[in-house]
Short mmCIF file of C-alpha atoms in Angstrom, two decimals:
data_model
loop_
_atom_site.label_atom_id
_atom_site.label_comp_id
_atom_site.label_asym_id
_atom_site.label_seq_id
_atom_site.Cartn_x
_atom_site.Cartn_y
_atom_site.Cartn_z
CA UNK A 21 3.31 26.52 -7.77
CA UNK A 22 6.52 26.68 -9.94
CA UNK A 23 5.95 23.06 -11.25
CA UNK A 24 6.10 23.62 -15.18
CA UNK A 25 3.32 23.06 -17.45
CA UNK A 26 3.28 22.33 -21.43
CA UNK A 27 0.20 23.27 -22.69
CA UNK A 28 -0.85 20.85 -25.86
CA UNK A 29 -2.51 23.80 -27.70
CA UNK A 30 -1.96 27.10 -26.44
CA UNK A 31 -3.38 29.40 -29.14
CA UNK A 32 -0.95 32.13 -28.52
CA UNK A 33 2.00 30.56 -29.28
CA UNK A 34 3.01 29.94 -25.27
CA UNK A 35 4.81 26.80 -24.91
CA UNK A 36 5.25 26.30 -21.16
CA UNK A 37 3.71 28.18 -18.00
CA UNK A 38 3.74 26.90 -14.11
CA UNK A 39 0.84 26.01 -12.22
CA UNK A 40 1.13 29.27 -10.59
CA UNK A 41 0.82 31.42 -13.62
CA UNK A 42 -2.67 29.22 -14.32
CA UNK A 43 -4.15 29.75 -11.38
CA UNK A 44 -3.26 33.42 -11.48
CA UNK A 45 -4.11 34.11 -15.21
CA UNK A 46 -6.26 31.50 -16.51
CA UNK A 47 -9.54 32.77 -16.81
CA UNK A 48 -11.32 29.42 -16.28
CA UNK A 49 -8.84 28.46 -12.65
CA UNK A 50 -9.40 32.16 -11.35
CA UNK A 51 -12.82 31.36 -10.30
CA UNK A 52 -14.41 29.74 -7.62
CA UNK A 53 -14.77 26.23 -7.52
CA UNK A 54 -18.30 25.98 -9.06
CA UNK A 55 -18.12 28.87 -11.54
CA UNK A 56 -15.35 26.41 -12.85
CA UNK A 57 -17.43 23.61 -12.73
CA UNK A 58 -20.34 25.29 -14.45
CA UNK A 59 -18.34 26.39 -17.43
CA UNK A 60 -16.81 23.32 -17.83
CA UNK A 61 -19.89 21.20 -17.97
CA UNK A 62 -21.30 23.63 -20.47
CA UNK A 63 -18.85 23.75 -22.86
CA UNK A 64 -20.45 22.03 -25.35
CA UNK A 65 -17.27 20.20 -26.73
CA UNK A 66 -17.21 17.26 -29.29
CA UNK A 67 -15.43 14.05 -28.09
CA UNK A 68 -12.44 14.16 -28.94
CA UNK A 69 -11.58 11.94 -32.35
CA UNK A 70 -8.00 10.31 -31.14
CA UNK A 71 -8.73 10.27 -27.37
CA UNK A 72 -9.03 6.57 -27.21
CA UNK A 73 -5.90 6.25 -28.68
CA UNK A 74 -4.56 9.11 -26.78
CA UNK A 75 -5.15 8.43 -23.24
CA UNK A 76 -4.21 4.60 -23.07
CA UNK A 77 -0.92 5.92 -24.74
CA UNK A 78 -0.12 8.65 -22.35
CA UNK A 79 -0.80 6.21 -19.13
CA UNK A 80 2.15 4.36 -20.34
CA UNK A 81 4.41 6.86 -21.10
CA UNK A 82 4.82 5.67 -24.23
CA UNK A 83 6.64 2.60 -22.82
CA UNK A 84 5.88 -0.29 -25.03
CA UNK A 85 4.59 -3.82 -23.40
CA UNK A 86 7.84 -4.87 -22.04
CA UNK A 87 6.33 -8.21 -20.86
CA UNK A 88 6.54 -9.57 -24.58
CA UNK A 89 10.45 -9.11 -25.07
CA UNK A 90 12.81 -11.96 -23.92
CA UNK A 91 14.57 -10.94 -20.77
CA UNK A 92 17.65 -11.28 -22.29
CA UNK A 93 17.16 -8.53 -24.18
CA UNK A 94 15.88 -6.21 -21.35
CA UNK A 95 18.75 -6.72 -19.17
CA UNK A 96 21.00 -5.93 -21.84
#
């Protein structure tokens, strides 16, 4: 419950926060299980413009394709 967080757009200027401060004080994780699922399903949100890019991105880590270098130059 201490695990820390980094919210990617916190409006009010917060830059980290632990899971246990969410599930205390975020208004959308203090509710049951289907009250959470009802707002989120109704939130009426745009797809996202970069999230294509985004999301292949972040499962990598931002590692690049390591397969294409020489080995050589990895083990260096």
């Amino acid at each position: 419950m201490d695990t820390l967080i980094y919210p990617a757009h916190d409006y009010k200027g917060f830059t980290v926060s632990t899971v246990g401060e969410e599930m205390l004080y975020n208004p959308r994780l203090t509710r049951d299980e289907e009250t959470f699922r009802n707002i989120m399903e109704n939130l009426s949100l745009p797809y996202p413009k970069m999230i294509d890019l985004a999301v292949p991105a972040n499962m990598v880590c931002g590692l690049q394709d390591l397969s294409a270098k020489p080995v050589e130059a990895i083990s260096n």
